Amino acid sequence: MSRRRRVYEGKAKVLYEGPEPGTLIQHFKDDATANNNQKHATIEGKGVLNNRISEFIFTKLNDIGVPTHFIRSINMREQLIREVEIIPCEVVVRNVAAGSLTKRLGIEEGTQLPRSIIEFYYKNDELGDPMVSEEHITAFGWATPQEIDDMMALALRVNDFMAGLFLGIGIRLVDFKVEFGRLYEGDMVRVVLADEISPDSCRLWDIRTNDKLDKDRFRQDMGGLIEAYQEVARRLGILFENEPKRRGPTLVK
Ligand code: TMP
């Protein structure tokens, strides 16, 4: 058996060469990092849950016409994706004040924002992913004005879809981070959603109790991360794959 060629290894995922040109295999690891790599741990089962949750959300986004890199699930830790050129900007959408916004602007955690706010961060580990403006992005050529428009429009569609999806299962979508890539198809190039969407990259709070069901449990040493991610998967109806009743989200009244 030949070894697969590793194309890229990140903090929580590995990309391998895919079966056909233009495809890759995205493998979810159990590693967790925070504070720009200062904190590191292996949390058994996290990769499987993130793969499952991300696959579920990307499938639904494909279904509603949001272009993504996702093709199909391969196994419990891996998915087949289209190879894209990652745009070096993380896009954060915020609905409720939390995390770095509360620290930067002194807004109390949990404050509902007057409208959804989009922020850009330059993907650069050495610099700790600094926040940047559209001016920086265009001046340094990280993305064109049209690509910025596309990323913002897609990020807001993802926000509307996910806010509704999670509201229906009793979870508040506080904020999330997404990444985009350029997909080359012949002479055409278009911006598509890439990377992952999981409790590693979102803030998800239980609507009734405000319990954190996301990676803040690791960042803030709260424990119970796997149980929280399992709760998200359970409410989405994707934890027990063999149980017919559990297919699809369960409405929480
Ligand atoms: P922040 O409040 O720390 O800026 O994070 C905003 C959102 O982005 C939150 O849902 C966590 C997510 N995020 C990542 O997925 N990766 C990162 O490296 C950072 C800093 C945040």
Coordinates of N, CA and C in Angstrom, one line a residue, residues 8-11 36-37 90 122-130:
Y8 N -0.4 19.5 3.6 CA -0.3 20.6 4.6 C -0.7 20.0 6.0
E9 N 0.0 20.5 7.0 CA -0.5 20.1 8.4 C -0.7 21.4 9.2
G10 N -1.9 21.5 9.7 CA -2.2 22.7 10.5 C -2.4 22.2 12.0
K11 N -2.9 23.1 12.8 CA -3.0 22.8 14.2 C -4.0 21.7 14.5
N36 N -2.8 31.4 20.3 CA -1.7 31.3 19.3 C -0.7 30.3 19.6
N37 N -1.2 29.1 19.9 CA -0.3 27.9 20.1 C 0.4 27.8 21.4
E90 N -8.9 35.6 7.8 CA -10.0 34.9 8.5 C -11.1 35.9 8.6
Y122 N -5.6 38.9 9.5 CA -4.6 38.4 8.6 C -4.1 37.1 9.1
K123 N -4.2 36.1 8.3 CA -3.7 34.7 8.7 C -2.2 34.7 8.8
N124 N -1.6 34.9 9.9 CA -0.2 34.8 10.1 C 0.2 34.5 11.5
D125 N 0.6 33.2 11.8 CA 0.8 32.7 13.1 C 1.9 33.5 13.8
E126 N 3.0 33.9 13.1 CA 4.1 34.6 13.7 C 3.6 36.0 14.3
L127 N 2.6 36.6 13.6 CA 2.1 37.9 14.1 C 0.9 37.7 15.0
G128 N 0.4 36.4 15.2 CA -0.8 36.2 16.0 C -2.1 36.6 15.4
D129 N -2.2 36.4 14.1 CA -3.4 36.8 13.3 C -4.0 38.1 13.7
P130 N -3.3 39.2 13.3 CA -3.8 40.6 13.7 C -5.0 41.0 12.9

